[in-house]
Amino acid sequence: MVMIGQYCQSFTVDDGDIRLQFYPDDFAIEWQQVGMVANYLSNYLTSGDYLKNRAAQGTANIEDMVGSIAYVANELFENAIKFNEQGAIEIAIATRGDKVIILLTNQLTVDQSTDFQSHVKNIAESDAAMMFFEKVEANADNEESSASGLGLLSMVMDYNVILGWQFDPIKHKEDIVTVRTMAQLPIS
Amino acid sequence: MSIINSHYSMQVFIQDWKHCDQTSNYFAQLVGASHPLAKRYINLLSTILNEVLEIIFRQNKDNGIEGSMAISIKQEGDYVFTTFDIPVNDSGKFFFTNAIDTINQGDTKLIYRRALQALANNSDTCPQVGLYDVAANYDVNIDYQTKDHDRFAILIGIHYGDIVVD
């Protein structure tokens, strides 16, 4: 097992106020549906008592939370769809204390996992703003590059999201790794 | 073919009536996106799922039931099967068993009409009228599975093959 960034093992998918499990090998997830998942989760969670009570107390802005939860969920789910090697993709979301926790689980090949660990280690250990602008410049200089790699950095910079990852091998599948991405979004 | 499995904290689900509509709309959009009959099918599916979720909402809120609800959606040929696996107490189990047995043993349109008359006459609150509506007007198969003493599964089978293309 490898953990990078701030990953809270005490929170699992079973702790989600809502948890969705998809099977893209059997039922393909179209790109326009990524936004639908994010919007659904965001609207569902912000309709619950926890955030409504926080808004009534003046310690949360529901409109802002709808947008920020949807953005983070969208980025994480989109990454999972893009890079899932096989098997189910799972997303769980809950309110805990001063945070909204989003936990995304998917599967990577060992090579993908190695590359991704290197990437997120950089994010966890570097200045996110500096990395963001370096990436933007690199993308601008390289015509073949895209906005890839900016989503996680945007979350950290623009939404003060705390990110963490856990990588686990799968029994009897030596070439596949389960990755859990945890985003902790401050309630504001 | 599994389309989606989902789990909900019942305590959170029953906090807002909007959760029924949000969930049924989302599932309908998810399932319907892959069908060439999309728009009409999405509306149909959303309506059916919403009626079932509303009954679950009311029953669990009225009875103060906690625990978790699992909703799974599968496709097999021209059918979409949705299972609502919910926590129940004895009263809830009796309510759902009685409602679904009534549907499966009688003329669903007559059952629905009588329920509406009872509501209009204020002679019965008829909380199961939503299930009667779904059975009578949407050609849906409804069944159930009793599980451990505090769990119950409502099974909904929808055949979309007869829906006219827009």
Coordinates of C-alpha atoms in Angstrom, one line a residue:
Chain A
M1 CA 0.0 0.0 0.0
V2 CA 1.2 3.5 -0.9
M3 CA -0.3 6.7 0.5
I4 CA 0.4 10.1 -0.8
G5 CA -0.8 13.5 0.3
Q6 CA -3.5 13.7 3.0
Y7 CA -5.5 10.6 2.9
C8 CA -7.8 9.8 5.8
Q9 CA -8.1 6.0 6.1
S10 CA -10.9 6.2 8.7
F11 CA -13.3 7.4 5.9
T12 CA -14.3 4.6 3.5
V13 CA -16.9 4.4 0.8
D14 CA -19.3 2.8 3.3
D15 CA -19.2 6.1 5.2
G16 CA -20.7 8.0 2.2
D17 CA -24.1 9.8 2.6
I18 CA -24.4 8.6 -1.0
R19 CA -22.3 6.2 -3.0
L20 CA -22.5 5.3 -6.7
Q21 CA -20.9 2.4 -8.4
F22 CA -20.5 2.2 -12.1
Y23 CA -19.5 -0.6 -14.5
P24 CA -18.1 1.0 -17.6
D25 CA -16.9 -2.4 -19.0
D26 CA -20.6 -3.3 -19.3
F27 CA -22.4 0.0 -19.5
A28 CA -20.3 2.8 -21.1
I29 CA -20.4 6.2 -19.4
E30 CA -20.8 8.9 -22.0
W31 CA -18.9 12.1 -21.5
Q32 CA -22.0 14.3 -21.1
Q33 CA -22.9 12.0 -18.2
V34 CA -19.9 13.0 -16.2
G35 CA -21.4 16.4 -15.5
M36 CA -24.7 14.8 -14.7
V37 CA -23.2 12.7 -11.9
A38 CA -21.4 15.7 -10.5
N39 CA -24.5 17.8 -10.6
Y40 CA -26.6 15.1 -9.0
L41 CA -24.2 14.5 -6.1
S42 CA -23.8 18.3 -5.6
N43 CA -27.5 19.0 -5.6
Y44 CA -28.3 16.0 -3.4
L45 CA -25.7 16.8 -0.7
T46 CA -26.7 20.5 -0.6
S47 CA -30.3 19.6 -0.1
G48 CA -29.5 17.8 3.1
D49 CA -29.9 19.2 6.6
Y50 CA -26.2 19.5 7.4
L51 CA -25.4 22.1 4.8
K52 CA -28.8 23.8 5.0
N53 CA -28.2 24.2 8.8
R54 CA -24.7 25.5 8.2
A55 CA -26.2 28.0 5.7
A56 CA -28.8 29.1 8.2
Q57 CA -26.0 29.7 10.8
G58 CA -24.1 31.7 8.2
T59 CA -21.2 29.3 8.0
A60 CA -21.9 28.0 4.5
N61 CA -23.1 29.5 1.2
I62 CA -25.2 26.9 -0.5
E63 CA -24.8 28.4 -4.0
D64 CA -21.1 28.3 -3.7
M65 CA -21.1 24.8 -2.3
V66 CA -23.2 23.6 -5.1
G67 CA -20.7 24.9 -7.6
S68 CA -17.6 23.7 -5.8
I69 CA -18.8 20.2 -5.0
A70 CA -19.9 19.8 -8.6
Y71 CA -16.5 21.0 -9.9
V72 CA -14.5 18.7 -7.7
A73 CA -16.7 15.7 -8.3
N74 CA -16.6 16.4 -12.0
E75 CA -12.8 16.5 -12.2
L76 CA -12.3 13.4 -10.1
F77 CA -15.0 11.4 -12.0
E78 CA -13.7 12.5 -15.4
N79 CA -10.2 11.4 -14.5
A80 CA -11.5 8.1 -13.3
I81 CA -13.4 7.5 -16.6
K82 CA -10.3 8.5 -18.6
F83 CA -7.9 6.3 -16.9
N84 CA -9.8 3.3 -15.5
E85 CA -8.2 0.2 -16.8
Q86 CA -11.0 -2.2 -15.9
G87 CA -13.7 -2.9 -13.3
A88 CA -16.0 -0.7 -11.3
I89 CA -15.6 3.0 -10.6
E90 CA -17.0 4.1 -7.3
I91 CA -17.7 7.6 -6.0
A92 CA -18.8 8.4 -2.4
I93 CA -19.6 11.8 -0.9
A94 CA -20.4 12.9 2.6
T95 CA -20.3 15.9 5.0
R96 CA -17.9 15.5 7.9
G97 CA -17.2 18.4 10.3
D98 CA -16.0 21.4 8.3
K99 CA -15.5 19.5 5.1
V100 CA -17.2 17.7 2.3
I101 CA -15.3 14.5 1.5
I102 CA -15.4 13.0 -1.9
L103 CA -13.8 9.6 -2.4
L104 CA -13.2 8.1 -5.8
T105 CA -12.0 4.5 -6.5
N106 CA -10.8 3.1 -9.8
Q107 CA -8.3 0.7 -11.2
L108 CA -5.0 1.5 -13.1
T109 CA -2.3 -0.7 -14.7
V110 CA 0.9 -0.8 -12.7
D111 CA 2.6 1.5 -15.3
Q112 CA -0.3 4.0 -15.1
S113 CA -0.1 3.8 -11.3
T114 CA 3.6 4.5 -11.2
D115 CA 3.2 7.6 -13.5
F116 CA 0.2 8.8 -11.5
Q117 CA 2.0 8.4 -8.2
S118 CA 4.9 10.5 -9.5
H119 CA 2.4 13.2 -10.6
V120 CA 0.5 13.4 -7.4
K121 CA 3.6 13.2 -5.3
N122 CA 4.6 16.4 -7.1
I123 CA 1.3 18.0 -6.3
A124 CA 1.4 17.0 -2.7
E125 CA 4.9 18.2 -2.1
S126 CA 5.0 21.4 -4.3
D127 CA 3.6 24.8 -4.5
A128 CA 0.3 24.2 -6.4
A129 CA 0.2 27.7 -7.9
M130 CA 3.7 27.5 -9.3
M131 CA 3.1 24.0 -10.7
F132 CA -0.2 25.3 -12.2
F133 CA 1.5 28.1 -14.1
E134 CA 4.4 25.9 -15.2
K135 CA 1.9 23.5 -16.6
V136 CA 0.0 26.2 -18.4
E137 CA 3.2 27.5 -19.9
A138 CA 4.3 24.0 -20.9
N139 CA 0.9 23.4 -22.5
A140 CA 1.2 26.7 -24.4
D141 CA 4.6 25.8 -25.7
N142 CA 3.6 22.4 -26.7
E143 CA 1.0 22.4 -29.4
E144 CA 0.2 18.7 -28.8
S145 CA -0.4 19.2 -25.1
S146 CA -3.8 19.8 -23.6
A147 CA -5.3 21.0 -20.4
S148 CA -4.6 17.6 -19.0
G149 CA -3.0 17.7 -15.5
L150 CA -4.5 21.1 -14.5
G151 CA -7.7 19.7 -12.9
L152 CA -6.2 18.6 -9.7
L153 CA -4.1 21.7 -9.4
S154 CA -7.1 23.9 -10.0
M155 CA -8.9 22.1 -7.2
V156 CA -6.1 22.9 -4.8
M157 CA -5.6 26.5 -5.9
D158 CA -9.2 27.6 -6.5
Y159 CA -11.2 25.6 -4.0
N160 CA -8.6 24.9 -1.2
V161 CA -9.2 21.2 -1.6
I162 CA -6.9 18.9 0.3
L163 CA -6.0 15.8 -1.8
G164 CA -4.8 12.4 -0.8
W165 CA -4.3 9.1 -2.5
Q166 CA -4.0 5.4 -1.5
F167 CA -2.7 2.8 -3.9
D168 CA -3.3 -0.9 -3.3
P169 CA -2.4 -4.0 -5.3
I170 CA -5.2 -6.4 -6.1
K171 CA -5.0 -10.0 -5.0
H172 CA -4.5 -12.3 -7.9
K173 CA -4.2 -9.4 -10.4
E174 CA -0.6 -8.5 -10.4
D175 CA -0.8 -6.0 -13.2
I176 CA -3.7 -3.9 -11.7
V177 CA -3.7 -1.4 -8.9
T178 CA -6.7 0.1 -7.1
V179 CA -6.3 3.9 -6.5
R180 CA -8.5 5.8 -4.1
T181 CA -8.5 9.6 -4.5
M182 CA -9.8 11.6 -1.6
A183 CA -10.7 15.2 -1.9
Q184 CA -11.5 17.2 1.2
L185 CA -13.4 20.4 0.3
P186 CA -13.8 23.0 3.0
I187 CA -17.4 24.1 3.7
S188 CA -17.7 27.8 3.2
Chain B
M1 CA -26.0 -6.1 -17.4
S2 CA -25.4 -3.9 -14.3
I3 CA -25.9 -0.2 -15.0
I4 CA -25.4 1.2 -11.5
N5 CA -25.4 0.2 -7.9
S6 CA -26.0 2.9 -5.3
H7 CA -26.2 3.3 -1.6
Y8 CA -27.9 6.0 0.5
S9 CA -27.9 6.9 4.1
M10 CA -31.6 6.7 4.8
Q11 CA -31.2 9.4 7.5
V12 CA -29.9 11.8 4.8
F13 CA -32.3 10.6 2.1
I14 CA -35.4 11.5 4.2
Q15 CA -34.1 15.0 5.0
D16 CA -35.5 16.5 1.8
W17 CA -38.4 15.6 -0.4
K18 CA -36.3 16.8 -3.4
H19 CA -34.0 13.8 -3.0
C20 CA -36.7 11.7 -4.6
D21 CA -36.9 13.8 -7.7
Q22 CA -33.2 14.4 -7.9
T23 CA -32.5 10.6 -7.7
S24 CA -35.2 9.5 -10.1
N25 CA -34.2 12.1 -12.7
Y26 CA -30.6 11.2 -12.5
F27 CA -31.2 7.5 -12.9
A28 CA -33.6 8.0 -15.7
Q29 CA -31.0 10.2 -17.5
L30 CA -28.3 7.6 -17.0
V31 CA -30.3 4.7 -18.2
G32 CA -32.2 6.5 -21.0
A33 CA -29.0 8.0 -22.5
S34 CA -28.2 4.8 -24.2
H35 CA -31.6 4.2 -25.7
P36 CA -32.6 5.6 -29.1
L37 CA -36.0 6.3 -27.7
A38 CA -34.4 8.7 -25.2
K39 CA -36.8 11.5 -24.4
R40 CA -40.0 9.6 -23.9
Y41 CA -38.3 6.8 -22.1
I42 CA -36.4 9.1 -19.7
N43 CA -39.7 10.8 -18.7
L44 CA -41.4 7.5 -18.2
L45 CA -38.6 6.0 -16.1
S46 CA -38.2 9.1 -14.0
T47 CA -41.9 9.1 -13.2
I48 CA -42.0 5.5 -12.2
L49 CA -38.8 5.7 -10.0
N50 CA -40.0 8.9 -8.4
E51 CA -43.3 7.3 -7.3
V52 CA -41.5 4.4 -5.7
L53 CA -39.0 6.7 -4.0
E54 CA -41.7 8.9 -2.7
I55 CA -43.5 6.0 -1.0
I56 CA -40.2 4.8 0.5
F57 CA -39.5 8.4 1.7
R58 CA -42.9 8.7 3.4
Q59 CA -42.9 5.3 5.0
N60 CA -39.4 5.7 6.4
K61 CA -39.8 9.2 7.5
D62 CA -43.2 8.5 9.2
N63 CA -41.7 5.4 10.9
G64 CA -38.4 7.0 11.8
I65 CA -36.4 4.3 10.0
E66 CA -32.6 4.7 9.7
G67 CA -30.0 2.5 8.1
S68 CA -29.1 2.4 4.4
M69 CA -31.0 2.1 1.1
A70 CA -29.5 0.3 -1.9
I71 CA -30.8 0.9 -5.4
S72 CA -29.5 -1.2 -8.2
I73 CA -30.4 -0.9 -11.9
K74 CA -29.8 -3.7 -14.5
Q75 CA -30.7 -4.1 -18.1
E76 CA -31.7 -7.5 -19.6
G77 CA -32.9 -7.4 -23.1
D78 CA -35.8 -5.0 -23.5
Y79 CA -36.3 -4.8 -19.7
V80 CA -34.8 -2.5 -17.1
F81 CA -35.0 -4.0 -13.5
T82 CA -34.6 -1.7 -10.5
T83 CA -34.3 -3.1 -7.0
F84 CA -34.9 -0.9 -4.0
D85 CA -33.4 -2.6 -1.0
I86 CA -34.6 -0.7 2.1
P87 CA -34.6 -0.9 5.9
V88 CA -38.1 -1.5 7.3
N89 CA -39.9 -2.2 10.6
D90 CA -42.8 -4.7 10.9
S91 CA -45.3 -2.0 10.0
G92 CA -43.4 -1.0 6.9
K93 CA -43.0 -4.6 5.8
F94 CA -46.7 -5.2 6.2
F95 CA -47.4 -2.0 4.2
F96 CA -45.3 -2.9 1.2
T97 CA -46.2 -6.6 1.2
N98 CA -49.9 -5.8 1.4
A99 CA -49.7 -3.1 -1.4
I100 CA -47.8 -5.3 -3.8
D101 CA -49.9 -8.4 -3.1
T102 CA -53.0 -6.3 -3.8
I103 CA -51.5 -5.1 -7.1
N104 CA -50.5 -8.6 -8.2
Q105 CA -53.8 -10.3 -7.3
G106 CA -56.3 -7.9 -8.9
D107 CA -57.3 -5.6 -11.6
T108 CA -54.8 -2.8 -11.2
K109 CA -56.9 -0.1 -12.9
L110 CA -59.9 -0.9 -10.7
I111 CA -57.6 -0.9 -7.6
Y112 CA -56.2 2.4 -8.6
R113 CA -59.7 3.9 -9.2
R114 CA -60.9 2.8 -5.9
A115 CA -57.9 4.3 -4.1
L116 CA -58.5 7.6 -5.8
Q117 CA -62.2 7.5 -4.8
A118 CA -61.2 6.8 -1.2
L119 CA -58.9 9.7 -1.3
A120 CA -61.6 12.0 -2.8
N121 CA -64.1 10.9 -0.2
N122 CA -61.5 11.3 2.6
S123 CA -62.4 7.7 3.7
D124 CA -58.7 6.6 3.4
T125 CA -55.4 8.3 3.2
C126 CA -54.3 5.5 0.9
P127 CA -50.5 6.1 1.1
Q128 CA -49.9 3.2 -1.4
V129 CA -51.8 5.0 -4.2
G130 CA -48.5 5.9 -5.9
L131 CA -47.7 2.2 -6.3
Y132 CA -51.2 1.5 -7.6
D133 CA -50.7 4.4 -10.1
V134 CA -47.4 2.9 -11.4
A135 CA -48.9 -0.6 -11.8
A136 CA -52.1 0.6 -13.4
N137 CA -50.8 3.2 -15.8
Y138 CA -47.3 2.3 -16.7
D139 CA -47.4 -1.4 -17.4
V140 CA -44.8 -2.1 -14.8
N141 CA -44.0 -5.4 -13.1
I142 CA -43.8 -5.0 -9.3
D143 CA -42.7 -7.7 -6.9
Y144 CA -40.9 -7.9 -3.6
Q145 CA -38.4 -10.0 -1.6
T146 CA -38.5 -10.2 2.2
K147 CA -35.0 -10.4 3.5
D148 CA -33.7 -10.4 7.1
H149 CA -36.4 -9.2 9.5
D150 CA -35.5 -5.6 9.0
R151 CA -34.8 -5.5 5.2
F152 CA -37.2 -5.5 2.3
A153 CA -36.6 -5.3 -1.5
I154 CA -39.1 -3.8 -3.9
L155 CA -38.5 -5.1 -7.5
I156 CA -39.6 -3.0 -10.5
G157 CA -39.4 -4.4 -14.0
I158 CA -40.0 -2.0 -16.9
H159 CA -40.4 -3.1 -20.5
Y160 CA -39.5 -0.2 -22.9
G161 CA -39.9 -2.0 -26.1
D162 CA -43.4 -0.7 -26.7
I163 CA -42.6 3.0 -26.3
V164 CA -43.2 4.9 -29.5
V165 CA -40.3 6.7 -30.9
D166 CA -40.5 10.5 -30.8

